[in-house]
Amino acid sequence: METSADIHAVLAAMLAPAFFLTATASLLLSANNRLARIIDRTRTLLRELTAIEDPKERELYEKRIALQRRRSLTILRAGQLLYGAISCFVGTSLAVSIDTFTGHQLGTAPIWLASIGVLSMFAASLLLARESTLAVTAINEEMDHRPSRPTSAA
């Protein structure tokens, strides 16, 4: 028979994965929002590219599109790692409860699942940082190569 202390111990052991789940979900929401902005920007660049006839300007736009592609692939990989981390943290909570309430001894499975989840989060965070660098590179490049506008005489 399970005691109140056993139940509290299980709940406490499940609390850390719950906090990680919340943090991972926040990062995933941010990554998905960033991906949506990248897709919107890429669509705009592709639309503008069709009207460009100057070879140098066309090459510039193709480089911009290539950079957006790198950004989107980086975010995609980060998102995949974050979904993997969520799965690991849910698995950790399930393993802890199975270990405690069913009598099945899963040994170090909860520790491995939690460790893989944390490593996935870490790797995803590095990719998100890389994508931020690419985003700043993209905007700096666009500011450096913006078309000059004629000034009107007053």
PDB file of C-alpha atoms in Angstrom:
ATOM      1  CA  MET A   1       0.000   0.000   0.000  1.00  0.00           C
ATOM      2  CA  GLU A   2       1.272   3.402  -0.968  1.00  0.00           C
ATOM      3  CA  THR A   3       1.786   5.893   1.820  1.00  0.00           C
ATOM      4  CA  SER A   4       1.339   9.616   1.668  1.00  0.00           C
ATOM      5  CA  ALA A   5       5.128  10.009   1.823  1.00  0.00           C
ATOM      6  CA  ASP A   6       5.513   7.755  -1.251  1.00  0.00           C
ATOM      7  CA  ILE A   7       2.990   9.802  -3.198  1.00  0.00           C
ATOM      8  CA  HIS A   8       4.719  13.052  -2.238  1.00  0.00           C
ATOM      9  CA  ALA A   9       8.104  11.619  -3.235  1.00  0.00           C
ATOM     10  CA  VAL A  10       6.752  10.661  -6.654  1.00  0.00           C
ATOM     11  CA  LEU A  11       5.157  14.060  -7.144  1.00  0.00           C
ATOM     12  CA  ALA A  12       8.400  15.754  -6.153  1.00  0.00           C
ATOM     13  CA  ALA A  13      10.345  13.542  -8.595  1.00  0.00           C
ATOM     14  CA  MET A  14       7.889  14.454 -11.351  1.00  0.00           C
ATOM     15  CA  LEU A  15       8.147  18.191 -10.623  1.00  0.00           C
ATOM     16  CA  ALA A  16      11.556  18.756 -12.260  1.00  0.00           C
ATOM     17  CA  PRO A  17      10.444  17.269 -15.599  1.00  0.00           C
ATOM     18  CA  ALA A  18       7.323  19.454 -15.400  1.00  0.00           C
ATOM     19  CA  PHE A  19       9.446  22.589 -15.066  1.00  0.00           C
ATOM     20  CA  PHE A  20      11.581  21.446 -17.992  1.00  0.00           C
ATOM     21  CA  LEU A  21       8.413  20.809 -19.998  1.00  0.00           C
ATOM     22  CA  THR A  22       7.290  24.378 -19.409  1.00  0.00           C
ATOM     23  CA  ALA A  23      10.655  25.811 -20.398  1.00  0.00           C
ATOM     24  CA  THR A  24      10.842  23.598 -23.480  1.00  0.00           C
ATOM     25  CA  ALA A  25       7.319  24.556 -24.546  1.00  0.00           C
ATOM     26  CA  SER A  26       8.248  28.254 -24.279  1.00  0.00           C
ATOM     27  CA  LEU A  27      11.331  27.732 -26.437  1.00  0.00           C
ATOM     28  CA  LEU A  28       9.279  25.751 -28.936  1.00  0.00           C
ATOM     29  CA  LEU A  29       6.671  28.509 -29.173  1.00  0.00           C
ATOM     30  CA  SER A  30       9.431  31.036 -29.769  1.00  0.00           C
ATOM     31  CA  ALA A  31      11.059  28.813 -32.418  1.00  0.00           C
ATOM     32  CA  ASN A  32       7.765  28.324 -34.242  1.00  0.00           C
ATOM     33  CA  ASN A  33       7.117  32.088 -34.241  1.00  0.00           C
ATOM     34  CA  ARG A  34      10.592  32.706 -35.610  1.00  0.00           C
ATOM     35  CA  LEU A  35      10.028  30.089 -38.301  1.00  0.00           C
ATOM     36  CA  ALA A  36       6.788  31.803 -39.331  1.00  0.00           C
ATOM     37  CA  ARG A  37       8.611  35.136 -39.687  1.00  0.00           C
ATOM     38  CA  ILE A  38      11.358  33.476 -41.742  1.00  0.00           C
ATOM     39  CA  ILE A  39       8.774  31.914 -44.056  1.00  0.00           C
ATOM     40  CA  ASP A  40       7.002  35.265 -44.498  1.00  0.00           C
ATOM     41  CA  ARG A  41      10.284  37.007 -45.301  1.00  0.00           C
ATOM     42  CA  THR A  42      11.302  34.283 -47.756  1.00  0.00           C
ATOM     43  CA  ARG A  43       7.974  34.536 -49.565  1.00  0.00           C
ATOM     44  CA  THR A  44       8.431  38.301 -49.869  1.00  0.00           C
ATOM     45  CA  LEU A  45      11.945  37.881 -51.258  1.00  0.00           C
ATOM     46  CA  LEU A  46      10.756  35.256 -53.757  1.00  0.00           C
ATOM     47  CA  ARG A  47       7.948  37.567 -54.944  1.00  0.00           C
ATOM     48  CA  GLU A  48      10.367  40.466 -55.344  1.00  0.00           C
ATOM     49  CA  LEU A  49      12.891  38.258 -57.145  1.00  0.00           C
ATOM     50  CA  THR A  50      10.511  37.629 -60.042  1.00  0.00           C
ATOM     51  CA  ALA A  51      10.497  41.341 -60.934  1.00  0.00           C
ATOM     52  CA  ILE A  52      14.268  41.830 -60.814  1.00  0.00           C
ATOM     53  CA  GLU A  53      16.112  41.963 -64.109  1.00  0.00           C
ATOM     54  CA  ASP A  54      19.481  43.379 -63.018  1.00  0.00           C
ATOM     55  CA  PRO A  55      21.892  40.399 -62.632  1.00  0.00           C
ATOM     56  CA  LYS A  56      23.750  41.906 -59.658  1.00  0.00           C
ATOM     57  CA  GLU A  57      20.548  42.692 -57.776  1.00  0.00           C
ATOM     58  CA  ARG A  58      19.175  39.247 -58.664  1.00  0.00           C
ATOM     59  CA  GLU A  59      22.319  37.629 -57.241  1.00  0.00           C
ATOM     60  CA  LEU A  60      21.917  39.704 -54.070  1.00  0.00           C
ATOM     61  CA  TYR A  61      18.330  38.486 -53.649  1.00  0.00           C
ATOM     62  CA  GLU A  62      19.342  34.881 -54.263  1.00  0.00           C
ATOM     63  CA  LYS A  63      21.938  35.217 -51.480  1.00  0.00           C
ATOM     64  CA  ARG A  64      19.262  36.640 -49.185  1.00  0.00           C
ATOM     65  CA  ILE A  65      16.981  33.722 -49.989  1.00  0.00           C
ATOM     66  CA  ALA A  66      19.809  31.259 -49.322  1.00  0.00           C
ATOM     67  CA  LEU A  67      20.388  32.864 -45.928  1.00  0.00           C
ATOM     68  CA  GLN A  68      16.678  32.544 -45.105  1.00  0.00           C
ATOM     69  CA  ARG A  69      16.868  28.874 -46.088  1.00  0.00           C
ATOM     70  CA  ARG A  70      19.778  28.355 -43.652  1.00  0.00           C
ATOM     71  CA  ARG A  71      17.779  30.112 -40.940  1.00  0.00           C
ATOM     72  CA  SER A  72      14.707  27.953 -41.555  1.00  0.00           C
ATOM     73  CA  LEU A  73      16.711  24.717 -41.479  1.00  0.00           C
ATOM     74  CA  THR A  74      18.418  25.791 -38.255  1.00  0.00           C
ATOM     75  CA  ILE A  75      15.053  26.527 -36.639  1.00  0.00           C
ATOM     76  CA  LEU A  76      13.660  23.231 -37.946  1.00  0.00           C
ATOM     77  CA  ARG A  77      16.484  21.290 -36.291  1.00  0.00           C
ATOM     78  CA  ALA A  78      16.008  23.225 -33.049  1.00  0.00           C
ATOM     79  CA  GLY A  79      12.277  22.480 -33.111  1.00  0.00           C
ATOM     80  CA  GLN A  80      12.909  18.783 -33.669  1.00  0.00           C
ATOM     81  CA  LEU A  81      15.269  18.716 -30.696  1.00  0.00           C
ATOM     82  CA  LEU A  82      12.713  20.541 -28.554  1.00  0.00           C
ATOM     83  CA  TYR A  83       9.967  18.062 -29.482  1.00  0.00           C
ATOM     84  CA  GLY A  84      12.397  15.285 -28.586  1.00  0.00           C
ATOM     85  CA  ALA A  85      13.101  16.961 -25.241  1.00  0.00           C
ATOM     86  CA  ILE A  86       9.371  17.196 -24.496  1.00  0.00           C
ATOM     87  CA  SER A  87       9.027  13.485 -25.235  1.00  0.00           C
ATOM     88  CA  CYS A  88      11.929  12.695 -22.912  1.00  0.00           C
ATOM     89  CA  PHE A  89      10.520  14.802 -20.067  1.00  0.00           C
ATOM     90  CA  VAL A  90       7.083  13.187 -20.402  1.00  0.00           C
ATOM     91  CA  GLY A  91       8.817   9.812 -20.502  1.00  0.00           C
ATOM     92  CA  THR A  92      10.727  10.719 -17.351  1.00  0.00           C
ATOM     93  CA  SER A  93       7.513  11.508 -15.493  1.00  0.00           C
ATOM     94  CA  LEU A  94       5.875   8.307 -16.727  1.00  0.00           C
ATOM     95  CA  ALA A  95       8.922   6.231 -15.791  1.00  0.00           C
ATOM     96  CA  VAL A  96       8.960   7.691 -12.272  1.00  0.00           C
ATOM     97  CA  SER A  97       5.275   6.930 -11.740  1.00  0.00           C
ATOM     98  CA  ILE A  98       5.549   3.420 -13.249  1.00  0.00           C
ATOM     99  CA  ASP A  99       8.598   2.741 -11.108  1.00  0.00           C
ATOM    100  CA  THR A 100       6.785   3.795  -7.959  1.00  0.00           C
ATOM    101  CA  PHE A 101       3.201   2.630  -8.390  1.00  0.00           C
ATOM    102  CA  THR A 102       3.430  -0.590 -10.382  1.00  0.00           C
ATOM    103  CA  GLY A 103       6.434  -2.196  -8.780  1.00  0.00           C
ATOM    104  CA  HIS A 104       8.210  -2.490 -12.131  1.00  0.00           C
ATOM    105  CA  GLN A 105      11.763  -1.431 -11.574  1.00  0.00           C
ATOM    106  CA  LEU A 106      12.920   0.682 -14.506  1.00  0.00           C
ATOM    107  CA  GLY A 107      16.312   1.298 -12.952  1.00  0.00           C
ATOM    108  CA  THR A 108      18.103   4.264 -14.443  1.00  0.00           C
ATOM    109  CA  ALA A 109      15.563   4.861 -17.248  1.00  0.00           C
ATOM    110  CA  PRO A 110      14.196   8.081 -15.665  1.00  0.00           C
ATOM    111  CA  ILE A 111      17.718   9.464 -15.279  1.00  0.00           C
ATOM    112  CA  TRP A 112      18.609   8.630 -18.891  1.00  0.00           C
ATOM    113  CA  LEU A 113      15.401  10.116 -20.232  1.00  0.00           C
ATOM    114  CA  ALA A 114      15.872  13.312 -18.236  1.00  0.00           C
ATOM    115  CA  SER A 115      19.512  13.573 -19.304  1.00  0.00           C
ATOM    116  CA  ILE A 116      18.656  13.122 -22.978  1.00  0.00           C
ATOM    117  CA  GLY A 117      15.899  15.724 -22.620  1.00  0.00           C
ATOM    118  CA  VAL A 118      18.269  18.254 -21.044  1.00  0.00           C
ATOM    119  CA  LEU A 119      20.922  17.615 -23.699  1.00  0.00           C
ATOM    120  CA  SER A 120      18.306  18.079 -26.426  1.00  0.00           C
ATOM    121  CA  MET A 121      17.263  21.372 -24.866  1.00  0.00           C
ATOM    122  CA  PHE A 122      20.883  22.467 -24.677  1.00  0.00           C
ATOM    123  CA  ALA A 123      21.541  21.623 -28.330  1.00  0.00           C
ATOM    124  CA  ALA A 124      18.311  23.355 -29.386  1.00  0.00           C
ATOM    125  CA  SER A 125      19.331  26.456 -27.437  1.00  0.00           C
ATOM    126  CA  LEU A 126      22.653  26.555 -29.289  1.00  0.00           C
ATOM    127  CA  LEU A 127      20.813  26.297 -32.612  1.00  0.00           C
ATOM    128  CA  LEU A 128      18.420  29.075 -31.600  1.00  0.00           C
ATOM    129  CA  ALA A 129      21.401  31.251 -30.715  1.00  0.00           C
ATOM    130  CA  ARG A 130      22.933  30.465 -34.117  1.00  0.00           C
ATOM    131  CA  GLU A 131      19.683  31.409 -35.858  1.00  0.00           C
ATOM    132  CA  SER A 132      19.617  34.720 -33.988  1.00  0.00           C
ATOM    133  CA  THR A 133      23.089  35.428 -35.351  1.00  0.00           C
ATOM    134  CA  LEU A 134      21.894  34.596 -38.861  1.00  0.00           C
ATOM    135  CA  ALA A 135      18.888  36.905 -38.399  1.00  0.00           C
ATOM    136  CA  VAL A 136      21.136  39.811 -37.418  1.00  0.00           C
ATOM    137  CA  THR A 137      23.421  38.999 -40.359  1.00  0.00           C
ATOM    138  CA  ALA A 138      20.412  39.100 -42.699  1.00  0.00           C
ATOM    139  CA  ILE A 139      19.109  42.442 -41.469  1.00  0.00           C
ATOM    140  CA  ASN A 140      22.584  44.006 -41.466  1.00  0.00           C
ATOM    141  CA  GLU A 141      23.129  42.839 -45.039  1.00  0.00           C
ATOM    142  CA  GLU A 142      19.797  44.313 -46.114  1.00  0.00           C
ATOM    143  CA  MET A 143      20.568  47.620 -44.424  1.00  0.00           C
ATOM    144  CA  ASP A 144      24.012  47.740 -46.047  1.00  0.00           C
ATOM    145  CA  HIS A 145      22.542  47.133 -49.525  1.00  0.00           C
ATOM    146  CA  ARG A 146      19.307  49.083 -49.413  1.00  0.00           C
ATOM    147  CA  PRO A 147      18.559  50.995 -52.582  1.00  0.00           C
ATOM    148  CA  SER A 148      19.312  54.681 -52.500  1.00  0.00           C
ATOM    149  CA  ARG A 149      16.270  56.859 -52.872  1.00  0.00           C
ATOM    150  CA  PRO A 150      16.417  60.137 -54.703  1.00  0.00           C
ATOM    151  CA  THR A 151      15.870  63.132 -52.490  1.00  0.00           C
ATOM    152  CA  SER A 152      13.221  65.591 -53.533  1.00  0.00           C
ATOM    153  CA  ALA A 153      14.153  69.223 -53.938  1.00  0.00           C
ATOM    154  CA  ALA A 154      12.178  71.514 -51.720  1.00  0.00           C
TER     155      ALA A 154
END
